[in-house]
Short mmCIF file of C-alpha atoms in Angstrom, two decimals:
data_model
loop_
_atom_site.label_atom_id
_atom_site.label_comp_id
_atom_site.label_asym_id
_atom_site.label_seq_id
_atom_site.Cartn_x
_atom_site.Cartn_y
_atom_site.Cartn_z
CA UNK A 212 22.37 20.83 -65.04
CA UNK A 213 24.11 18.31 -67.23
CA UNK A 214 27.72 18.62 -67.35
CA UNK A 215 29.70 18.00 -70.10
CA UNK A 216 32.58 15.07 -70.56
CA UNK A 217 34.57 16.81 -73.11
CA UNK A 218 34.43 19.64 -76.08
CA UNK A 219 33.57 17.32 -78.01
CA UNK A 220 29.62 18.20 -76.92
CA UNK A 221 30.66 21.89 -77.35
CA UNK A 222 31.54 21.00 -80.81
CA UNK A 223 28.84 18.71 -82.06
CA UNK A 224 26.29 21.13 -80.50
CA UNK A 225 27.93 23.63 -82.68
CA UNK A 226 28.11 21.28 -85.65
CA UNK A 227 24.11 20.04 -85.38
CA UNK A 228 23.42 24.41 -85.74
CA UNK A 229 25.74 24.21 -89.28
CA UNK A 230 24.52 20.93 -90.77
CA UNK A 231 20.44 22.04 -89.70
CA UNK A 232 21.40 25.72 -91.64
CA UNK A 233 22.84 23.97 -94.65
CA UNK A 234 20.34 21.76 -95.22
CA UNK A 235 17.44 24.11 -94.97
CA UNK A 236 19.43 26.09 -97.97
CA UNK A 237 19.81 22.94 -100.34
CA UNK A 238 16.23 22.31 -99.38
CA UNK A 239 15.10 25.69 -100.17
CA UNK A 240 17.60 25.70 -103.78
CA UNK A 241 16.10 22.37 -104.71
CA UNK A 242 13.06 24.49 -105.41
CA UNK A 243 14.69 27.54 -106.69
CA UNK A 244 15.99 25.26 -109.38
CA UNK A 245 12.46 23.77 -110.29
CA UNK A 246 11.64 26.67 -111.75
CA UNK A 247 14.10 27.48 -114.80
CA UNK A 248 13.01 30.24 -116.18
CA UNK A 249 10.49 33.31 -116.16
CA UNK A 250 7.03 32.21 -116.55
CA UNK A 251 8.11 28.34 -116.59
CA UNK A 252 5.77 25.90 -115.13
CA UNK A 253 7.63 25.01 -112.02
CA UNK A 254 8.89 21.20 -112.18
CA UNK A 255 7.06 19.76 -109.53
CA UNK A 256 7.47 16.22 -109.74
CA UNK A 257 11.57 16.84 -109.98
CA UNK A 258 11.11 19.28 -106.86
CA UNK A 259 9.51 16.76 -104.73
CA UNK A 260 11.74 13.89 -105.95
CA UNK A 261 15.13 15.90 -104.67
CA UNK A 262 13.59 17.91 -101.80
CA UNK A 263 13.01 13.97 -100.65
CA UNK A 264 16.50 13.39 -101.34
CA UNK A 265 17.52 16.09 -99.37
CA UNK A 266 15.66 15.77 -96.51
CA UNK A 267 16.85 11.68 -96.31
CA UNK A 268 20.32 12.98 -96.22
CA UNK A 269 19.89 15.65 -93.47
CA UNK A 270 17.92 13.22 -91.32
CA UNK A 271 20.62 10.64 -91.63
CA UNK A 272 23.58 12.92 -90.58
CA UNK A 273 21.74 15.18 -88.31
CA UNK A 274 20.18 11.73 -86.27
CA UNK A 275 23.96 10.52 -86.60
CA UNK A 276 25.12 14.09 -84.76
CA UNK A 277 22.08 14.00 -82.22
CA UNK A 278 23.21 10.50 -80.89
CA UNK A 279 26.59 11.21 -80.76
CA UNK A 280 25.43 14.46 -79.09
CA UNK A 281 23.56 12.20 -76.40
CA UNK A 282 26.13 10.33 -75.54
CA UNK A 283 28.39 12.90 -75.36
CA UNK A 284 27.38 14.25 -71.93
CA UNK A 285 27.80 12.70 -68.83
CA UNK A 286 24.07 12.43 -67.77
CA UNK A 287 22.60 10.85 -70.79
CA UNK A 288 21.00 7.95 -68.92
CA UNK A 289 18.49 10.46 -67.48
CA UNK A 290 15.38 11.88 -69.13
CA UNK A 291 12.35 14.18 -68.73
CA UNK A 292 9.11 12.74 -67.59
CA UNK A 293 8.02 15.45 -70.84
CA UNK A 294 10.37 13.53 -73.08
CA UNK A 295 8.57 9.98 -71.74
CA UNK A 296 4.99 11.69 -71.79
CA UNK A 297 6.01 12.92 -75.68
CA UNK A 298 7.31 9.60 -76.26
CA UNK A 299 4.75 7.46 -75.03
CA UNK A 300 1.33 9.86 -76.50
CA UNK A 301 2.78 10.24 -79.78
CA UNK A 302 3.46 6.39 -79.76
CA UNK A 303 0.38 5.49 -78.83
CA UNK A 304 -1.31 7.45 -81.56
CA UNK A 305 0.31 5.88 -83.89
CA UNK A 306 -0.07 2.22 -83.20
CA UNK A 307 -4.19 2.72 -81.77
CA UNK A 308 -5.07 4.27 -85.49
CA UNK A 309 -3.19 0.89 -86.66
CA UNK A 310 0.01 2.58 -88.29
CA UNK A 311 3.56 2.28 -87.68
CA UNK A 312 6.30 4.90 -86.82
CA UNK A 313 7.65 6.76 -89.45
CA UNK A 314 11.47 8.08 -89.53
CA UNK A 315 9.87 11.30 -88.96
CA UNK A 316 8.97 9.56 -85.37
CA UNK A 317 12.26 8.64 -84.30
CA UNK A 318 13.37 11.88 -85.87
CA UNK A 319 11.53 14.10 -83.72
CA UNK A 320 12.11 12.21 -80.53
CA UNK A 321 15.66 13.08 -81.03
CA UNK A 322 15.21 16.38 -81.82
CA UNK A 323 12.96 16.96 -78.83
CA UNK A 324 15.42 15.20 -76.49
CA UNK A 325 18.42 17.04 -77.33
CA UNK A 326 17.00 20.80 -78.03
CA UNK A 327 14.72 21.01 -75.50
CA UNK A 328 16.65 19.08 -72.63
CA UNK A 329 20.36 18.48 -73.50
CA UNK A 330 20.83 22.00 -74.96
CA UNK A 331 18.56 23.62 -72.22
CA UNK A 332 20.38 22.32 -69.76
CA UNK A 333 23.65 22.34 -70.77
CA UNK A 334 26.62 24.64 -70.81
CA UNK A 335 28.19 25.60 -74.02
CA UNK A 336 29.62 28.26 -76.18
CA UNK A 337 28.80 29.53 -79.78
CA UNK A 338 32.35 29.83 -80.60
CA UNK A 339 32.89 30.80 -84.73
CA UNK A 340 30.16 28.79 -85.45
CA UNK A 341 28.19 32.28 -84.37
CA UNK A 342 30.07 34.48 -87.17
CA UNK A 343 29.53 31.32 -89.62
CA UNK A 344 25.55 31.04 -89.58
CA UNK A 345 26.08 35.01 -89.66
CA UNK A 346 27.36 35.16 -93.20
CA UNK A 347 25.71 32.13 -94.50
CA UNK A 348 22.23 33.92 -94.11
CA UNK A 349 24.00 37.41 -95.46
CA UNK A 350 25.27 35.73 -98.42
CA UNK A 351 22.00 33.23 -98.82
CA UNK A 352 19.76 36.63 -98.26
CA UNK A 353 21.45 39.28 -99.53
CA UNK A 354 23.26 38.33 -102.66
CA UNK A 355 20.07 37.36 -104.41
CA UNK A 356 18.74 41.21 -103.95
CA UNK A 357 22.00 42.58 -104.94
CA UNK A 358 21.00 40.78 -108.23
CA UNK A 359 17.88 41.88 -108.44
CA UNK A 360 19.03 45.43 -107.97
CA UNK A 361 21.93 45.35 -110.14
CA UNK A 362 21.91 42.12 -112.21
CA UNK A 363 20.83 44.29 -115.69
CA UNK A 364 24.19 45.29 -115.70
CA UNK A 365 25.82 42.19 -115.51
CA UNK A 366 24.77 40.08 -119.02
CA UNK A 367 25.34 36.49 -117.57
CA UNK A 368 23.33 36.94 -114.46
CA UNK A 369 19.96 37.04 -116.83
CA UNK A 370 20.65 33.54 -117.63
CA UNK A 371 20.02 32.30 -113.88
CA UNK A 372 16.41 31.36 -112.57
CA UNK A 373 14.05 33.95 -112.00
CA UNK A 374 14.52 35.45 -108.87
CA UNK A 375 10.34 36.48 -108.98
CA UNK A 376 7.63 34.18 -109.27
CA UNK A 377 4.37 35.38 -109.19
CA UNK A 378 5.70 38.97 -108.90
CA UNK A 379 6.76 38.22 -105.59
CA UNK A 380 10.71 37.99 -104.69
CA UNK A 381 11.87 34.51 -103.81
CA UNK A 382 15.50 35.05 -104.00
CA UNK A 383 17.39 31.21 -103.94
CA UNK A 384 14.37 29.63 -102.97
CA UNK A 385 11.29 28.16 -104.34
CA UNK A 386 8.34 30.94 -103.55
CA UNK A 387 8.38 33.74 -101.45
CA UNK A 388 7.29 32.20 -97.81
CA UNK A 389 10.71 30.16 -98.11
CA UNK A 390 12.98 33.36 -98.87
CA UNK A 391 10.97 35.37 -95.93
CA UNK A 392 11.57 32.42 -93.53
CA UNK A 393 15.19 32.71 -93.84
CA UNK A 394 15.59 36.58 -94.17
CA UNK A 395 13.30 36.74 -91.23
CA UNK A 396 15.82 34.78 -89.65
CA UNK A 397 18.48 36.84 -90.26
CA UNK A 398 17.17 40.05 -88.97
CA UNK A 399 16.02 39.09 -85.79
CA UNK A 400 19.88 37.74 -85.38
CA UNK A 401 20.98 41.15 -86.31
CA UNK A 402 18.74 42.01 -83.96
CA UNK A 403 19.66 40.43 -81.20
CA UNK A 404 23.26 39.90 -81.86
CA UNK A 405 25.37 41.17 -84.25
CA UNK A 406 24.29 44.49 -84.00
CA UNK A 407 27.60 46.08 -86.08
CA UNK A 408 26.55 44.76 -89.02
CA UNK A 409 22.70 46.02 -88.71
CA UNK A 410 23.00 49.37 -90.52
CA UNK A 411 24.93 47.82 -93.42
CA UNK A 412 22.96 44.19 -93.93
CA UNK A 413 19.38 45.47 -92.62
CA UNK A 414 18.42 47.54 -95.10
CA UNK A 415 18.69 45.04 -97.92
CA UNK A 416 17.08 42.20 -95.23
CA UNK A 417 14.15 44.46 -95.15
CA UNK A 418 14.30 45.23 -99.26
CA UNK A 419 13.96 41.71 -99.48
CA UNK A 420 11.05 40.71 -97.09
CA UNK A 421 9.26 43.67 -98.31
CA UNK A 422 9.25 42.60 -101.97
CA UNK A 423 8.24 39.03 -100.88
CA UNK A 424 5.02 40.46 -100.11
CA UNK A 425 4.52 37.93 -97.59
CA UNK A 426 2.12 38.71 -95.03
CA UNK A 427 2.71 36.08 -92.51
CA UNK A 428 6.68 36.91 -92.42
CA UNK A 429 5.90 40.62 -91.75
CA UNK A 430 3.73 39.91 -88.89
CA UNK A 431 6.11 36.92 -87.33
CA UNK A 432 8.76 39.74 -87.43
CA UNK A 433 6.00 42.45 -86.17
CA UNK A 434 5.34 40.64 -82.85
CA UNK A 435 8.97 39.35 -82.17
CA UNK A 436 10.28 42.92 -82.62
CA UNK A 437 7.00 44.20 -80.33
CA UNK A 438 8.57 41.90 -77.96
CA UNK A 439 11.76 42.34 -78.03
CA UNK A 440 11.56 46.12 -77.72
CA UNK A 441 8.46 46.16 -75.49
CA UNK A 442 10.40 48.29 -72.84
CA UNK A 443 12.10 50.21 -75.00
CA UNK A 444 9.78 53.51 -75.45
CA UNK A 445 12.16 55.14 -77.67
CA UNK A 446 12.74 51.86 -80.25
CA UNK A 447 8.72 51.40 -79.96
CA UNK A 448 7.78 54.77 -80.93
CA UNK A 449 10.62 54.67 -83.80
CA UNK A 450 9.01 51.89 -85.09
CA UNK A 451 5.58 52.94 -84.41
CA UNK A 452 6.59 55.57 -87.24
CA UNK A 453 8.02 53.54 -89.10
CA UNK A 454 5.51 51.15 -89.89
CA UNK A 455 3.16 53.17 -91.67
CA UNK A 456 5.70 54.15 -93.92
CA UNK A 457 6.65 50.78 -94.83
CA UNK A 458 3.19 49.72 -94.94
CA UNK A 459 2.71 52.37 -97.88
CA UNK A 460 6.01 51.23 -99.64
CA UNK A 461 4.65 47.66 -99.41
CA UNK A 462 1.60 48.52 -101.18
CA UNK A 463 3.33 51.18 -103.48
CA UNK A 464 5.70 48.33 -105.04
CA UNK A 465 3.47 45.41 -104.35
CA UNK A 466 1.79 43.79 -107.49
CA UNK A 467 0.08 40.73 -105.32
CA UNK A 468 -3.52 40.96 -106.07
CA UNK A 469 -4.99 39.30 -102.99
CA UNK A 470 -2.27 41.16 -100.17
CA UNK A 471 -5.55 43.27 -98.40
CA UNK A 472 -8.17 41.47 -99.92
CA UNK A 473 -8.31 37.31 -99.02
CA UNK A 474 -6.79 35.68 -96.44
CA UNK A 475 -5.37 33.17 -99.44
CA UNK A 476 -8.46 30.03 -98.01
CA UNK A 477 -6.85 29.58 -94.92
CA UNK A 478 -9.80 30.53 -92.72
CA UNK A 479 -12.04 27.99 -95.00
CA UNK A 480 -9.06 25.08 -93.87
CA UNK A 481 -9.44 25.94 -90.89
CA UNK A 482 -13.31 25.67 -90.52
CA UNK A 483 -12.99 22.22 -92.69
CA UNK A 484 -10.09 21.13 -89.71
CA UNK A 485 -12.26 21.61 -86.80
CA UNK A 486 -14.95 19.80 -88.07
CA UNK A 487 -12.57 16.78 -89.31
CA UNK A 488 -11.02 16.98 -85.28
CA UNK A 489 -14.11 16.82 -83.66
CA UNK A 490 -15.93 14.40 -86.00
CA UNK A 491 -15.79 11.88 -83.32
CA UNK A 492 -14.05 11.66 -80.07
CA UNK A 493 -11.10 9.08 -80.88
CA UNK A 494 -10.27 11.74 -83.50
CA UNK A 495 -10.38 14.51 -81.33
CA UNK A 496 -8.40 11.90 -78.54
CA UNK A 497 -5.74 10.25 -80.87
CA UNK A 498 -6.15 11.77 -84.25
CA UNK A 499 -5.28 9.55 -87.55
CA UNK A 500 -1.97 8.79 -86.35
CA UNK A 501 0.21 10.35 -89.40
CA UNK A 502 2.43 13.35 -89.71
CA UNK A 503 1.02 15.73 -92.35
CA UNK A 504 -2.95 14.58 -92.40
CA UNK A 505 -4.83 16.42 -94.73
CA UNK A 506 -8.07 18.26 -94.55
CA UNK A 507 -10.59 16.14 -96.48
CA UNK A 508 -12.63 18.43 -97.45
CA UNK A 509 -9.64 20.05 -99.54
CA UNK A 510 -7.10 17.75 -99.88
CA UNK A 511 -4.71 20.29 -98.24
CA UNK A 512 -3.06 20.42 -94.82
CA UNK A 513 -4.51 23.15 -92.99
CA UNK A 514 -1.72 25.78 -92.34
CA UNK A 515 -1.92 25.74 -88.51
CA UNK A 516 0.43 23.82 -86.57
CA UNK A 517 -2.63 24.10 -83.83
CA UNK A 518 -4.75 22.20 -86.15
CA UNK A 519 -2.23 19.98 -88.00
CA UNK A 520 -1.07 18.46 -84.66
CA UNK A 521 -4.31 18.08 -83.52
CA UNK A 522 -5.72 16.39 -86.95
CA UNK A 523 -2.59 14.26 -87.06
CA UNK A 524 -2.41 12.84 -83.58
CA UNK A 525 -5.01 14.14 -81.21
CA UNK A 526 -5.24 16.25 -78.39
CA UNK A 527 -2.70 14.59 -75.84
CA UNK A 528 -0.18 14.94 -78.22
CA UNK A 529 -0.76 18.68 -78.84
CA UNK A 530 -0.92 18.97 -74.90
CA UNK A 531 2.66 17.36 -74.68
CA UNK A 532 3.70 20.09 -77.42
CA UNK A 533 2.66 22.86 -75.65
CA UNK A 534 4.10 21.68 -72.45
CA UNK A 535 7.12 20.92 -74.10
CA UNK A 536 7.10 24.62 -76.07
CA UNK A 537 6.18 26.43 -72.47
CA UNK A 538 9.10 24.55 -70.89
CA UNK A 539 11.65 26.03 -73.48
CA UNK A 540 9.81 29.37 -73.09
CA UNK A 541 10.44 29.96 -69.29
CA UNK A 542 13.94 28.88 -69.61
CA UNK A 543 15.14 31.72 -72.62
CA UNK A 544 15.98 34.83 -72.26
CA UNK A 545 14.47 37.36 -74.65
CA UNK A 546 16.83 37.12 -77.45
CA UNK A 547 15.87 33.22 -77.34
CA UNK A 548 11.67 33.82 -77.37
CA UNK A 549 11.76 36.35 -80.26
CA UNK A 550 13.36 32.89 -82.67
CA UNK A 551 9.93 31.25 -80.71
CA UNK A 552 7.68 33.82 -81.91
CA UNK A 553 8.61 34.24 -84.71
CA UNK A 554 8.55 30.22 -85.29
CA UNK A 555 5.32 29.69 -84.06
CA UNK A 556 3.80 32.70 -85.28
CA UNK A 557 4.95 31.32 -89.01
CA UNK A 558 3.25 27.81 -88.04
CA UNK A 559 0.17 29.71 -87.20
CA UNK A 560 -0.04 30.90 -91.30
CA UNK A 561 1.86 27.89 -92.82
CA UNK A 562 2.96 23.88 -92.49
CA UNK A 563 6.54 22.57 -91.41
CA UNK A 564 6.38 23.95 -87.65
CA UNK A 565 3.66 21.46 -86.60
CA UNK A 566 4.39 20.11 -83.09
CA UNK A 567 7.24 16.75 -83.65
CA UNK A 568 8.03 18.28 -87.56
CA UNK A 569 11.48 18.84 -87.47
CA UNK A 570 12.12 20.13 -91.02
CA UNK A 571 15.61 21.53 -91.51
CA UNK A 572 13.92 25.10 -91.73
CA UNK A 573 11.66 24.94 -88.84
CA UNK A 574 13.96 23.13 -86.62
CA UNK A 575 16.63 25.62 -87.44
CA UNK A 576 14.37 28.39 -85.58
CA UNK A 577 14.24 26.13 -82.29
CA UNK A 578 18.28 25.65 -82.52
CA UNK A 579 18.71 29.41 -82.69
CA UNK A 580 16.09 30.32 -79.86
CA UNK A 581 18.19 27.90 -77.74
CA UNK A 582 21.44 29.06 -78.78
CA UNK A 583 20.77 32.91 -78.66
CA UNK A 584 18.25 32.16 -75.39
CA UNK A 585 21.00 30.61 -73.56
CA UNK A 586 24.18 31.67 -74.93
CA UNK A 587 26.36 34.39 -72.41
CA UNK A 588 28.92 35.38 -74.64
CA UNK A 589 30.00 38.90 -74.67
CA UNK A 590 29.09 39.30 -78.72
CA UNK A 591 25.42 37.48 -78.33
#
């Protein structure tokens, strides 16, 4: 157990949780703003350029707080033999397919060091920082669906961005995966947590996934709640009700062509993946050496944090990953593995939870499951 020197680890831990949930908003209203108006070709080139922009700024403050953060407790000369094995694979990777390491390497080192063996092993409290990421996500989730449901009525409100694109709700974000990731977010904290406010803010959580129409969001949310409530007979046959219902209502509202009917190429990346791993064995070994390889065949990254990791650095590495994700598992509690599932279940349909990406988004999921997973306070 590492013991803390002062609050001042209390307070950065608490701090790292804010400045990961703000960014992942300005990231996610950087492309809400790209697309000005209904029917508007959405203004890629401007998106990237900012969502860049962004992301240099969190990484910047956030590596500033995670440094501080490991020198903050009193055992920060000591390290995993994971962390070194993590370390030392990805490295290699990198320099044997003749590149060098990115930001995003140094990035993720940190980020694996301190979530997955300062903050495991650490004790701490959530302190207001708890009731702040609460109302963040209500206001961030739920405001946008109050003005869907009652913006007519106010005039200046129809000057905004669309809140649809595609006929699918995207709130303050740029499509409707984004929205889902952070409204998913939010429930399974009402969930687990603040469970006075779940009558009042649920309803309009769930308005909102629903009209998303996004498939992998409902099925993250499916197996953390199966989880969650897995000894519960009385929640699981509520919700075994339930479902159907919300199933039809889904279909009833939904205008997405292809919701039963394709499963959107992923299955054909996938196919395309496997045979760019295994095209030779230093591929399959090391990979290419790069975050983010694409799959040739389509010039697209594949969807699959399985895949991605293993396309981008090779097996080892995707061993140290799941080694790494299985030694976080068997120290939460269940309030901490439903953020996992529902985190890796996302990475299973869609990029930015490949194993080392720490977007703000995806590494806000691994802050929470270690935060609710570990956190005793009475409210929690």
């Amino acid at each position: 157990m590492i013991v803390v020197r002062h609050s001042l680890t209390h307070f950065l831990m608490q701090i790292i949780l804010l400045s990961t949930l703000i960014f992942t908003m300005a990231y996610f209203v950087v492309g809400y703003f790209s697309v000005p108006f209904v029917d508007a070709e959405p203004l890629r080139e401007w998106k990237f350029v900012y969502e860049n922009k962004v992301l240099v700024v969190y990484a910047v403050i956030n590596s500033t707080l995670l440094v501080l953060l490991y020198f903050s407790v009193s055992s920060y000369f000591k390290i995993s033999y994971l962390i070194l094995f993590s370390f030392f694979t990805l490295l290699f990777s990198i320099f044997f397919n003749g590149n060098f390491p990115s930001p995003m390497f140094y990035f993720s080192i940190l980020n694996v060091y301190v979530v997955f063996y300062v903050l495991l092993r650490s004790k701490f409290k959530f302190g207001n920082i708890s009731r702040i990421t609460l109302w963040i996500l209500i206001f961030y989730v739920v405001i946008p669906v109050l003005i869907s449901i009652f913006g007519g009525v106010i005039n200046f409100l129809n000057n905004i961005p669309p809140l649809f694109i595609f006929s699918s709700f995207r709130g303050f974000t740029f499509d409707r995966v984004e929205y889902g990731i952070v409204a998913g977010y939010l429930l399974l904290i009402l969930m687990v947590g603040e469970k006075k406010y779940f009558f009042t803010i649920v309803p309009f959580v769930i308005y909102g996934v629903l009209m998303t129409e996004a498939r992998a969001i409902i099925v993250a949310l499916l197996f953390a709640y199966l989880y969650l409530f897995r000894r519960n007979l009385k929640l699981l046959f509520f919700f075994t009700l339930s479902l159907p219902v919300l199933f039809f209502i889904l279909i009833g509202i939904s205008n997405r062509v292809e919701l039963l009917d394709t499963d959107g190429g992923r299955f054909d990346f996938y196919s395309a993946s496997i045979v760019q791993i295994f095209n030779s064995l230093l591929s399959f070994l090391w990979g290419v050496g790069e975050f983010y390889t694409p799959v040739d065949k389509y010039n697209v990254v594949p969807h699959n944090f399985i895949f991605q990791t293993l396309l981008n650095f090779g097996i080892f590495v995707f061993l140290a990953w799941t080694l790494i994700v299985m030694n976080v598992w068997s120290k939460l509690n269940d309030k901490g593995r439903v953020f996992l599932i529902y985190s890796l279940t996302l990475g299973l349909f869609h990029p930015g939870y490949d194993g080392f990406i720490f977007l703000p988004f995806s590494a806000l999921g691994y802050y929470l499951a270690v935060f609710y997973g570990l956190n005793k306070e009475k409210y929690i």
